[in-house]
Amino acid sequence: MRYFDSHAHYYDRRFAEECSMGVDQLISTLLSDSVSYIINVATSLENAMEAVAQAKRYANMYTALGVHPSDTRFIDREMSGYLCELEAQILSSENKCVALGEIGLDYHYEDTDKLTQAKWFEAQMALAEKLSLPVVIHDREAHGDCLEMIKNFPKVRGVLHSFSGSTQMAEELIMRGYVISFSGTLTFTNAKKPKEVARNIPLSHIMIETDAPYLAPHPFRGRLNHSGYLEYTNRTLAELHNISEEECCNITNENARRFFSL
Ligand SMILES: [Zn+2]
């Protein structure tokens, strides 16, 4: 079985610091063993270059480039110039950039102004529409406002990563052509709500991800996460849909390939 990791951050410093075999060796091993593709997701221009450079070293690693809502507070440049540079990065990635992200809203921490987040989210939705790229959306405790933004861009399609909303929200998103992605949080013993959502929505609109180095699945919760742990999320999803792990792996793999046009 080969799992498609639809969301990971392999340029994150934690890999360099905590991975004993080295991050390059780790990625090579994963891609020749149990992982079909990895989408290496950037969170700002600062790590976009690293994300692309890393992706260029592996045939089956691609990137999503964009500004994460929590990173908007560090930007002291004008938005238009910053986004011009982002667009240039995307266009010069030699087809390695397959989505715009991660973008969205994060209301969990109170250190980033909501209006600033919304301005960046909106501008990047417009950029995705212009470039005909799907979006990777980060939505933490901002479900209503995220949905409103999505409704304002009916031509854009995307994925809600590490989904934490309700079944009703997921259904609304699916109706709009969106896909739902579940991370290791689906396997947590107290993950009643995500499990209920994952069970209630069609498998045809579900992808799996690690969000590595974060969100390692049960029983590795809190440890350094990597794409090799996707089997745990896949197993939970297969159980919820009463199908074999292999079938679940094949379906989520095909869903992600279709979503990222790979
Ligand atoms: Zn992420």
XYZ file of N, CA and C and ligand atoms in Angstrom:
787
model
N 0.840 -1.206 0.000
C 0.000 0.000 0.000
C 0.874 1.256 0.000
N 0.475 2.226 -0.809
C 1.214 3.489 -0.868
C 0.243 4.618 -0.549
N 0.568 5.346 0.485
C -0.312 6.419 0.958
C 0.104 7.766 0.373
N -0.884 8.591 0.112
C -0.640 9.940 -0.422
C -0.707 10.914 0.750
N 0.411 11.560 1.063
C 0.414 12.558 2.137
C 0.075 13.926 1.543
N -1.173 14.346 1.727
C -1.639 15.574 1.073
C -1.207 16.857 1.791
N -0.472 16.718 2.916
C -0.098 17.938 3.661
C 1.021 17.629 4.659
N 2.203 18.172 4.394
C 3.325 17.996 5.320
C 4.267 19.186 5.189
N 5.135 19.357 6.187
C 6.091 20.477 6.183
C 7.494 19.920 6.435
N 8.122 19.377 5.396
C 9.417 18.720 5.592
C 10.604 19.673 5.721
N 10.373 20.949 5.434
C 11.447 21.936 5.626
C 11.489 22.408 7.090
N 10.515 21.994 7.882
C 10.433 22.445 9.278
C 11.704 22.051 10.041
N 12.159 22.973 10.861
C 13.416 22.772 11.588
C 13.406 21.526 12.479
N 12.223 21.155 12.925
C 12.139 19.971 13.799
C 12.722 18.723 13.142
N 12.596 18.621 11.809
C 13.156 17.443 11.128
C 14.673 17.435 11.221
N 15.263 18.608 10.972
C 16.724 18.695 11.036
C 17.212 18.389 12.452
N 16.441 18.851 13.439
C 16.879 18.713 14.826
C 16.600 17.335 15.429
N 15.494 16.716 15.034
C 15.048 15.501 15.741
C 15.133 14.209 14.941
N 15.373 14.330 13.618
C 15.370 13.120 12.804
C 16.797 12.589 12.696
N 17.058 11.437 13.314
C 18.437 10.956 13.428
C 19.037 10.555 12.086
N 18.250 10.004 11.163
C 18.812 9.583 9.866
C 18.992 10.753 8.904
N 18.464 11.921 9.270
C 18.538 13.076 8.382
C 17.287 13.130 7.529
N 16.794 14.335 7.250
C 15.494 14.473 6.579
C 15.533 13.966 5.136
N 16.661 14.146 4.434
C 16.748 13.678 3.037
C 16.608 12.165 2.958
N 17.312 11.493 3.856
C 17.251 10.029 3.890
C 15.842 9.567 4.274
N 15.244 10.275 5.217
C 13.883 9.929 5.644
C 12.917 10.011 4.463
N 12.956 11.122 3.713
C 12.019 11.303 2.591
C 12.263 10.241 1.510
N 13.533 9.994 1.172
C 13.851 8.976 0.158
C 13.295 7.618 0.556
N 13.511 7.265 1.817
C 13.038 5.965 2.297
C 11.517 5.879 2.212
N 10.841 6.931 2.664
C 9.379 6.928 2.660
C 8.839 6.794 1.243
N 9.421 7.568 0.309
C 8.901 7.568 -1.061
C 9.220 6.278 -1.807
N 10.227 5.538 -1.351
C 10.492 4.277 -2.042
C 9.821 3.118 -1.304
N 9.167 3.427 -0.196
C 8.591 2.361 0.609
C 7.060 2.436 0.653
N 6.507 3.288 1.504
C 5.057 3.232 1.738
C 4.292 4.488 1.314
N 4.979 5.430 0.678
C 4.323 6.707 0.369
C 4.367 6.968 -1.141
N 3.198 7.309 -1.723
C 3.144 7.536 -3.177
C 3.570 8.969 -3.527
N 3.003 9.918 -2.825
C 3.299 11.337 -3.066
C 3.314 12.085 -1.739
N 4.042 13.203 -1.719
C 4.009 14.112 -0.565
C 3.798 15.532 -1.091
N 2.856 16.253 -0.486
C 2.716 17.681 -0.792
C 3.374 18.444 0.356
N 4.450 19.135 0.037
C 5.250 19.880 1.009
C 4.694 21.308 1.057
N 3.983 21.628 2.126
C 3.205 22.867 2.163
C 3.975 23.996 2.852
N 4.110 25.120 2.168
C 4.794 26.288 2.733
C 3.812 27.124 3.543
N 4.354 27.981 4.410
C 3.484 28.861 5.193
C 3.811 30.337 4.994
N 4.854 30.628 4.202
C 5.222 32.020 3.924
C 6.258 32.018 2.802
N 6.617 33.214 2.332
C 7.675 33.305 1.315
C 8.994 32.800 1.874
N 9.178 32.979 3.187
C 10.442 32.606 3.831
C 10.739 31.117 3.654
N 9.718 30.272 3.793
C 9.998 28.843 3.620
C 9.554 28.290 2.266
N 8.950 29.152 1.420
C 8.506 28.692 0.098
C 9.678 28.191 -0.740
N 10.776 28.937 -0.697
C 11.945 28.536 -1.488
C 12.481 27.184 -1.047
N 12.555 27.001 0.273
C 13.029 25.720 0.819
C 12.094 24.585 0.424
N 10.785 24.865 0.494
C 9.794 23.831 0.170
C 9.944 23.399 -1.291
N 10.145 24.372 -2.184
C 10.298 24.054 -3.606
C 11.614 23.323 -3.854
N 12.697 23.829 -3.243
C 14.015 23.201 -3.445
C 13.973 21.739 -3.011
N 13.318 21.481 -1.889
C 13.193 20.112 -1.390
C 12.385 19.261 -2.383
N 11.272 19.820 -2.853
C 10.406 19.069 -3.775
C 11.139 18.717 -5.063
N 12.027 19.602 -5.503
C 12.752 19.350 -6.752
C 13.708 18.158 -6.632
N 14.035 17.781 -5.399
C 14.957 16.646 -5.220
C 14.268 15.287 -5.338
N 12.921 15.265 -5.343
C 12.201 13.982 -5.395
C 11.116 14.045 -6.461
N 11.068 13.006 -7.292
C 10.076 12.976 -8.374
C 8.653 13.103 -7.830
N 8.366 12.499 -6.686
C 6.989 12.468 -6.191
C 6.715 13.403 -5.020
N 7.548 14.434 -4.890
C 7.218 15.455 -3.906
C 6.856 16.747 -4.644
N 5.722 17.333 -4.252
C 5.251 18.585 -4.845
C 5.002 19.597 -3.725
N 4.668 20.820 -4.097
C 4.463 21.822 -3.057
C 3.142 22.580 -3.227
N 2.734 23.182 -2.118
C 1.699 24.209 -2.142
C 2.380 25.438 -1.551
N 2.203 26.593 -2.189
C 2.842 27.806 -1.697
C 1.786 28.845 -1.317
N 1.993 29.475 -0.159
C 1.042 30.483 0.296
C 1.427 31.006 1.661
N 0.594 31.925 2.176
C 0.870 32.519 3.482
C -0.164 32.035 4.503
N 0.316 31.346 5.514
C -0.508 30.823 6.608
C -1.059 32.005 7.419
N -2.319 31.908 7.891
C -2.885 33.040 8.640
C -2.016 33.502 9.820
N -1.405 32.558 10.530
C -0.589 32.948 11.696
C 0.735 33.581 11.296
N 1.158 33.394 10.053
C 2.402 34.008 9.577
C 2.195 35.444 9.100
N 0.940 35.838 8.919
C 0.696 37.183 8.384
C 1.186 38.270 9.347
N 1.259 37.929 10.640
C 1.657 38.955 11.609
C 3.146 39.311 11.512
N 3.943 38.460 10.882
C 5.378 38.734 10.773
C 5.724 39.562 9.531
N 4.745 39.765 8.655
C 5.052 40.422 7.378
C 4.967 41.932 7.541
N 6.106 42.598 7.279
C 6.098 44.050 7.421
C 6.171 44.744 6.059
N 5.947 43.959 5.000
C 5.950 44.543 3.653
C 4.531 44.727 3.159
N 4.411 45.490 2.081
C 3.099 45.714 1.502
C 2.601 44.429 0.847
N 1.297 44.175 0.989
C 0.755 42.909 0.510
C 0.942 42.698 -0.986
N 0.741 43.759 -1.777
C 0.778 43.570 -3.236
C 2.156 43.103 -3.709
N 3.207 43.709 -3.166
C 4.560 43.305 -3.554
C 4.877 41.891 -3.109
N 4.441 41.581 -1.901
C 4.676 40.252 -1.330
C 4.006 39.178 -2.198
N 2.746 39.464 -2.588
C 2.010 38.471 -3.375
C 2.539 38.354 -4.797
N 3.096 39.451 -5.323
C 3.756 39.390 -6.642
C 4.913 38.410 -6.593
N 5.658 38.499 -5.486
C 6.807 37.610 -5.324
C 6.342 36.156 -5.156
N 5.257 35.976 -4.431
C 4.699 34.628 -4.259
C 4.287 34.055 -5.622
N 3.634 34.891 -6.410
C 3.197 34.446 -7.736
C 4.405 34.060 -8.599
N 5.457 34.860 -8.505
C 6.677 34.567 -9.272
C 7.281 33.229 -8.840
N 7.260 32.986 -7.530
C 7.764 31.700 -7.000
C 6.962 30.531 -7.563
N 5.638 30.705 -7.573
C 4.757 29.637 -8.068
C 5.058 29.363 -9.543
N 5.165 30.445 -10.310
C 5.356 30.287 -11.759
C 6.742 29.765 -12.115
N 7.708 29.970 -11.217
C 9.067 29.510 -11.536
C 9.397 28.183 -10.850
N 8.374 27.511 -10.331
C 8.634 26.276 -9.576
C 8.788 25.052 -10.476
N 8.779 25.251 -11.782
C 8.900 24.145 -12.749
C 7.843 23.076 -12.491
N 6.584 23.540 -12.392
C 5.436 22.647 -12.194
C 5.455 21.888 -10.873
N 6.302 22.311 -9.951
C 6.334 21.646 -8.654
C 5.257 22.189 -7.714
N 4.750 23.395 -7.995
C 3.699 23.958 -7.147
C 2.338 23.567 -7.715
N 1.578 22.755 -6.961
C 0.307 22.236 -7.458
C -0.909 22.803 -6.723
N -0.676 23.713 -5.788
C -1.794 24.333 -5.060
C -1.315 25.612 -4.384
N -2.291 26.442 -3.980
C -1.964 27.642 -3.235
C -2.321 27.404 -1.767
N -1.308 27.504 -0.885
C -1.611 27.237 0.514
C -0.345 27.100 1.348
N -0.421 27.040 2.706
C -1.745 27.047 3.239
C -2.201 28.451 3.581
N -3.482 28.685 3.337
C -4.091 29.984 3.569
C -5.314 29.766 4.461
N -5.885 30.828 4.990
C -7.089 30.644 5.791
C -7.170 31.528 7.004
N -7.805 31.001 8.056
C -8.042 31.768 9.283
C -7.745 30.906 10.501
N -7.081 31.506 11.488
C -6.788 30.810 12.740
C -7.159 31.715 13.901
N -8.262 31.373 14.584
C -8.714 32.197 15.712
C -8.321 31.578 17.054
N -7.527 30.504 17.013
C -7.150 29.839 18.261
C -6.254 30.723 19.111
N -5.230 31.281 18.465
C -4.323 32.180 19.176
C -4.790 33.606 18.926
N -4.635 34.448 19.936
C -5.156 35.805 19.755
C -4.078 36.782 19.310
N -2.945 36.252 18.819
C -1.835 37.147 18.490
C -1.876 37.689 17.054
N -2.822 37.207 16.246
C -2.881 37.709 14.878
C -4.249 38.310 14.604
N -4.236 39.571 14.223
C -5.446 40.329 13.980
C -6.347 39.642 12.938
N -7.627 39.507 13.277
C -8.550 38.792 12.387
C -8.706 39.469 11.026
N -8.730 40.796 11.048
C -8.899 41.528 9.789
C -7.703 41.340 8.869
N -6.505 41.345 9.472
C -5.291 41.117 8.685
C -5.332 39.720 8.056
N -5.712 38.739 8.851
C -5.812 37.370 8.330
C -6.788 37.316 7.154
N -7.947 37.968 7.318
C -8.987 37.940 6.286
C -8.514 38.591 4.991
N -7.758 39.688 5.130
C -7.249 40.392 3.942
C -6.311 39.488 3.132
N -5.423 38.802 3.848
C -4.483 37.886 3.161
C -5.210 36.685 2.571
N -6.189 36.171 3.295
C -6.967 35.031 2.817
C -7.672 35.406 1.515
N -8.350 36.551 1.551
C -9.111 36.991 0.384
C -8.206 37.211 -0.826
N -7.096 37.900 -0.608
C -6.186 38.196 -1.722
C -5.600 36.914 -2.323
N -5.372 35.932 -1.465
C -4.802 34.679 -1.981
C -5.860 33.797 -2.648
N -7.108 33.915 -2.224
C -8.193 33.225 -2.936
C -8.285 33.813 -4.351
N -8.152 35.128 -4.453
C -8.201 35.783 -5.760
C -7.025 35.338 -6.626
N -5.859 35.196 -5.998
C -4.671 34.739 -6.737
C -4.862 33.299 -7.231
N -5.456 32.462 -6.401
C -5.713 31.069 -6.797
C -6.663 31.024 -7.991
N -7.656 31.903 -7.943
C -8.602 31.954 -9.059
C -7.895 32.380 -10.339
N -7.057 33.389 -10.216
C -6.304 33.893 -11.362
C -5.388 32.811 -11.951
N -4.740 32.050 -11.082
C -3.776 31.036 -11.536
C -4.425 29.668 -11.777
N -5.738 29.588 -11.563
C -6.461 28.306 -11.679
C -5.818 27.200 -10.855
N -5.477 27.529 -9.610
C -4.890 26.532 -8.707
C -5.882 26.214 -7.588
N -5.927 24.953 -7.133
C -6.740 24.657 -5.957
C -6.092 25.252 -4.703
N -6.893 25.456 -3.656
C -6.355 26.030 -2.418
C -6.326 24.997 -1.287
N -5.338 25.165 -0.401
C -5.232 24.350 0.812
C -5.577 25.275 1.972
N -6.704 25.011 2.625
C -7.208 25.942 3.635
C -6.983 25.427 5.061
N -6.423 26.325 5.875
C -6.251 26.093 7.304
C -7.387 26.826 8.011
N -8.211 26.090 8.732
C -9.349 26.680 9.439
C -9.325 26.196 10.873
N -8.898 27.075 11.764
C -8.901 26.685 13.181
C -9.809 27.623 13.950
N -10.904 27.053 14.438
C -11.891 27.796 15.217
C -12.414 29.026 14.482
N -12.511 28.902 13.149
C -12.987 30.024 12.334
C -13.930 29.515 11.250
N -14.706 28.471 11.571
C -15.503 27.777 10.560
C -16.443 28.707 9.779
N -17.195 29.527 10.502
C -18.184 30.394 9.850
C -17.539 31.367 8.875
N -16.493 32.026 9.315
C -15.835 33.025 8.459
C -15.122 32.363 7.281
N -14.576 31.164 7.477
C -13.930 30.442 6.375
C -14.958 30.108 5.300
N -16.095 29.612 5.745
C -17.150 29.235 4.804
C -17.639 30.449 4.019
N -17.759 31.592 4.706
C -18.183 32.820 4.022
C -17.195 33.195 2.917
N -15.900 33.107 3.226
C -14.873 33.443 2.238
C -14.951 32.487 1.052
N -15.127 31.218 1.343
C -15.221 30.201 0.286
C -16.399 30.503 -0.639
N -17.505 30.913 -0.029
C -18.704 31.231 -0.822
C -18.476 32.416 -1.745
N -17.575 33.314 -1.347
C -17.293 34.491 -2.171
C -16.449 34.172 -3.399
N -15.889 32.965 -3.446
C -15.062 32.569 -4.592
C -15.569 31.241 -5.173
N -16.736 31.282 -5.801
C -17.352 30.024 -6.265
C -16.541 29.285 -7.331
N -15.623 29.981 -7.986
C -14.847 29.291 -9.022
C -13.637 28.556 -8.452
N -13.297 28.858 -7.196
C -12.119 28.230 -6.586
C -12.541 26.926 -5.900
N -11.732 25.889 -6.069
C -11.984 24.667 -5.308
C -10.796 24.419 -4.391
N -10.989 23.583 -3.389
C -9.895 23.410 -2.448
C -10.108 22.282 -1.487
N -9.232 22.234 -0.502
C -9.315 21.235 0.553
C -9.251 21.944 1.900
N -10.048 21.477 2.855
C -9.931 21.941 4.242
C -9.029 20.939 4.940
N -7.851 21.382 5.336
C -6.873 20.432 5.865
C -7.055 20.230 7.361
N -6.729 19.017 7.818
C -6.935 18.615 9.206
C -8.292 19.116 9.704
N -9.316 18.674 9.016
C -10.671 19.218 9.213
C -11.174 19.046 10.649
N -11.757 20.128 11.184
C -12.271 20.078 12.552
C -13.706 20.604 12.640
N -14.342 20.803 11.469
C -15.711 21.324 11.473
C -16.750 20.217 11.654
N -18.013 20.595 11.442
C -19.120 19.660 11.628
C -19.429 18.902 10.338
N -20.279 17.883 10.449
C -20.724 17.146 9.257
C -21.460 18.089 8.311
N -22.279 18.951 8.883
C -23.047 19.897 8.062
C -22.116 20.799 7.247
N -21.063 21.285 7.883
C -20.100 22.133 7.169
C -19.400 21.323 6.074
N -19.013 20.097 6.396
C -18.338 19.253 5.405
C -19.237 19.024 4.199
N -20.511 18.780 4.456
C -21.457 18.545 3.356
C -21.601 19.790 2.483
N -21.661 20.930 3.132
C -21.758 22.210 2.416
C -20.521 22.413 1.519
N -19.347 22.074 2.057
C -18.099 22.215 1.303
C -18.056 21.258 0.114
N -18.467 20.021 0.354
C -18.458 19.012 -0.709
C -19.383 19.444 -1.846
N -20.523 20.022 -1.468
C -21.458 20.532 -2.472
C -20.798 21.601 -3.352
N -19.836 22.312 -2.765
C -19.139 23.364 -3.498
C -17.874 22.854 -4.186
N -17.716 21.552 -4.256
C -16.575 20.979 -4.965
C -15.333 20.840 -4.118
N -15.451 21.064 -2.826
C -14.291 20.959 -1.936
C -14.088 19.521 -1.450
N -12.886 19.296 -0.932
C -12.488 17.992 -0.432
C -12.124 18.181 1.051
N -12.288 17.129 1.837
C -11.990 17.187 3.266
C -10.763 16.315 3.537
N -9.796 16.847 4.287
C -8.607 16.054 4.613
C -8.517 15.821 6.125
N -8.208 14.559 6.477
C -8.062 14.204 7.892
C -6.612 13.878 8.206
N -6.170 14.367 9.363
C -4.798 14.135 9.814
C -4.814 13.087 10.936
N -3.670 12.958 11.611
C -3.551 12.020 12.726
C -4.543 12.265 13.847
N -5.125 13.451 13.902
C -6.089 13.747 14.978
C -7.304 12.811 14.890
N -7.553 12.255 13.698
C -8.671 11.316 13.527
C -8.501 10.068 14.398
N -7.254 9.733 14.692
C -6.979 8.500 15.446
C -6.989 8.715 16.958
N -7.015 9.962 17.400
C -6.951 10.220 18.836
C -8.146 9.568 19.532
N -7.881 9.066 20.743
C -8.945 8.336 21.435
C -10.141 9.241 21.761
N -9.895 10.552 21.888
C -11.010 11.458 22.210
C -11.568 12.167 20.969
N -11.252 11.651 19.768
C -11.657 12.338 18.526
C -13.065 11.935 18.093
N -14.043 12.170 18.947
C -15.410 11.750 18.637
C -15.975 12.479 17.420
N -15.761 13.807 17.410
C -16.379 14.618 16.351
C -15.762 14.327 14.966
N -14.415 14.378 14.842
C -13.852 14.072 13.526
C -14.230 12.688 13.017
N -14.304 11.723 13.926
C -14.685 10.362 13.513
C -16.112 10.352 12.975
N -16.976 11.085 13.656
C -18.376 11.138 13.229
C -18.478 11.785 11.837
N -17.715 12.868 11.639
C -17.724 13.543 10.335
C -17.175 12.605 9.260
N -16.049 11.974 9.545
C -15.404 11.098 8.557
C -16.317 9.944 8.167
N -17.113 9.468 9.130
C -18.029 8.364 8.849
C -19.195 8.826 7.991
N -19.621 10.066 8.190
C -20.839 10.547 7.539
C -20.653 11.088 6.125
N -19.441 11.398 5.720
C -19.276 11.981 4.384
C -18.709 10.935 3.421
N -18.986 11.109 2.108
C -18.539 10.091 1.152
C -17.014 10.029 1.042
N -16.504 8.801 0.954
C -15.067 8.578 0.846
C -14.492 9.217 -0.428
N -15.343 9.448 -1.395
C -14.905 10.040 -2.669
C -14.402 11.470 -2.485
N -14.683 12.084 -1.321
C -14.261 13.467 -1.082
C -13.320 13.584 0.113
N -12.609 12.505 0.416
C -11.712 12.514 1.573
C -10.264 12.250 1.151
N -9.344 13.027 1.718
C -7.910 12.768 1.557
C -7.338 12.574 2.962
N -6.126 12.007 3.015
C -5.449 11.902 4.312
C -4.126 12.657 4.264
N -3.640 13.038 5.434
C -2.441 13.861 5.537
C -1.783 13.611 6.887
N -0.537 14.076 7.010
C 0.113 14.012 8.326
C 0.151 15.368 9.024
N 0.335 16.463 8.256
C 0.693 17.773 8.808
C 2.033 17.649 9.547
N 2.856 16.694 9.119
C 4.180 16.494 9.739
C 4.996 17.781 9.682
N 5.766 18.080 10.729
C 6.117 17.257 11.896
C 5.080 17.270 13.029
N 3.942 17.915 12.816
C 2.935 18.026 13.878
C 1.913 16.890 13.790
N 1.045 16.810 14.792
C -0.141 15.948 14.800
C 0.106 14.467 14.543
N 1.130 13.918 15.148
C 1.376 12.481 15.011
C 0.168 11.700 15.527
N -0.192 10.613 14.832
C -1.377 9.849 15.235
C -1.151 9.052 16.514
N -2.231 8.608 17.107
C -2.190 7.663 18.221
C -1.539 6.383 17.704
N -0.624 5.717 18.322
C -0.094 5.923 19.671
C 1.198 6.753 19.720
N 1.444 7.578 18.713
C 2.686 8.358 18.670
C 2.449 9.826 18.995
N 1.274 10.140 19.485
C 0.873 11.517 19.763
C 1.979 12.276 20.493
N 2.334 13.471 19.953
C 3.357 14.309 20.579
C 4.752 14.063 20.018
N 4.943 12.925 19.334
C 6.255 12.637 18.768
C 6.410 13.332 17.417
N 7.634 13.246 16.852
C 7.877 13.794 15.515
C 7.058 12.984 14.505
N 6.190 13.653 13.773
C 5.334 12.957 12.811
C 6.030 12.869 11.458
N 5.708 11.844 10.662
C 6.207 11.756 9.282
C 5.236 10.904 8.467
N 5.396 10.922 7.160
C 4.415 10.285 6.265
C 4.288 8.786 6.486
N 5.278 8.163 7.112
C 5.210 6.731 7.397
C 4.092 6.376 8.372
N 3.606 7.370 9.105
C 2.527 7.125 10.064
C 1.134 7.236 9.432
N 1.065 7.464 8.130
C -0.244 7.599 7.473
C -1.084 6.342 7.616
N -0.421 5.206 7.777
C -1.192 3.953 7.870
C -2.164 3.974 9.040
N -1.824 4.697 10.106
C -2.720 4.738 11.273
C -3.988 5.534 10.976
N -3.821 6.652 10.281
C -4.982 7.468 9.909
C -5.832 6.709 8.891
N -5.151 6.055 7.943
C -5.858 5.270 6.924
C -6.648 4.128 7.568
N -6.042 3.466 8.560
C -6.717 2.338 9.231
C -7.990 2.812 9.924
N -7.891 3.935 10.628
C -9.074 4.467 11.316
C -10.172 4.807 10.311
N -9.785 5.429 9.213
C -10.764 5.815 8.192
C -11.404 4.568 7.573
N -10.606 3.551 7.309
C -11.119 2.297 6.735
C -12.131 1.662 7.686
N -11.807 1.661 8.986
C -12.727 1.085 9.975
C -14.050 1.853 9.996
N -13.954 3.169 9.925
C -15.159 3.997 9.975
C -16.066 3.735 8.776
N -15.457 3.371 7.630
C -16.250 3.120 6.420
C -16.445 1.642 6.146
N -15.963 0.818 7.076
C -16.160 -0.632 6.938
C -15.611 -1.210 5.640
N -14.432 -0.758 5.249
C -13.785 -1.306 4.057
C -12.368 -1.731 4.441
N -11.682 -2.399 3.534
C -10.326 -2.841 3.850
C -9.377 -1.644 3.834
N -8.264 -1.795 4.532
C -7.275 -0.712 4.555
C -6.752 -0.430 3.152
N -6.597 -1.499 2.376
C -6.068 -1.356 1.022
C -7.021 -0.544 0.141
N -8.300 -0.871 0.235
C -9.288 -0.144 -0.561
C -9.303 1.335 -0.162
N -9.240 1.589 1.129
C -9.254 2.964 1.642
C -8.021 3.726 1.150
N -6.888 3.052 1.189
C -5.635 3.656 0.725
C -5.732 4.003 -0.761
N -6.258 3.057 -1.556
C -6.384 3.298 -2.996
C -7.316 4.460 -3.292
N -8.429 4.511 -2.577
C -9.415 5.573 -2.837
C -8.847 6.948 -2.468
N -8.243 7.061 -1.284
C -7.718 8.375 -0.871
C -6.541 8.786 -1.753
N -5.785 7.809 -2.204
C -4.680 8.089 -3.119
C -5.195 8.670 -4.443
N -6.225 8.023 -4.987
C -6.803 8.501 -6.249
C -7.453 9.873 -6.061
N -8.142 10.064 -4.940
C -8.765 11.374 -4.667
C -7.725 12.490 -4.692
N -6.589 12.232 -4.033
C -5.549 13.254 -3.950
C -4.887 13.481 -5.307
N -4.682 12.417 -6.048
C -4.096 12.589 -7.387
C -4.996 13.446 -8.270
N -6.292 13.197 -8.181
C -7.249 13.982 -8.954
C -7.231 15.439 -8.481
N -7.226 15.620 -7.173
C -7.287 16.975 -6.594
C -6.083 17.812 -7.023
N -4.880 17.230 -6.949
C -3.669 17.981 -7.280
C -3.254 17.823 -8.750
N -4.096 17.148 -9.533
C -3.809 16.884 -10.961
C -2.460 16.188 -11.151
N -2.228 15.118 -10.422
C -0.974 14.380 -10.541
C -1.194 12.981 -11.117
Zn 0.078 22.552 7.927
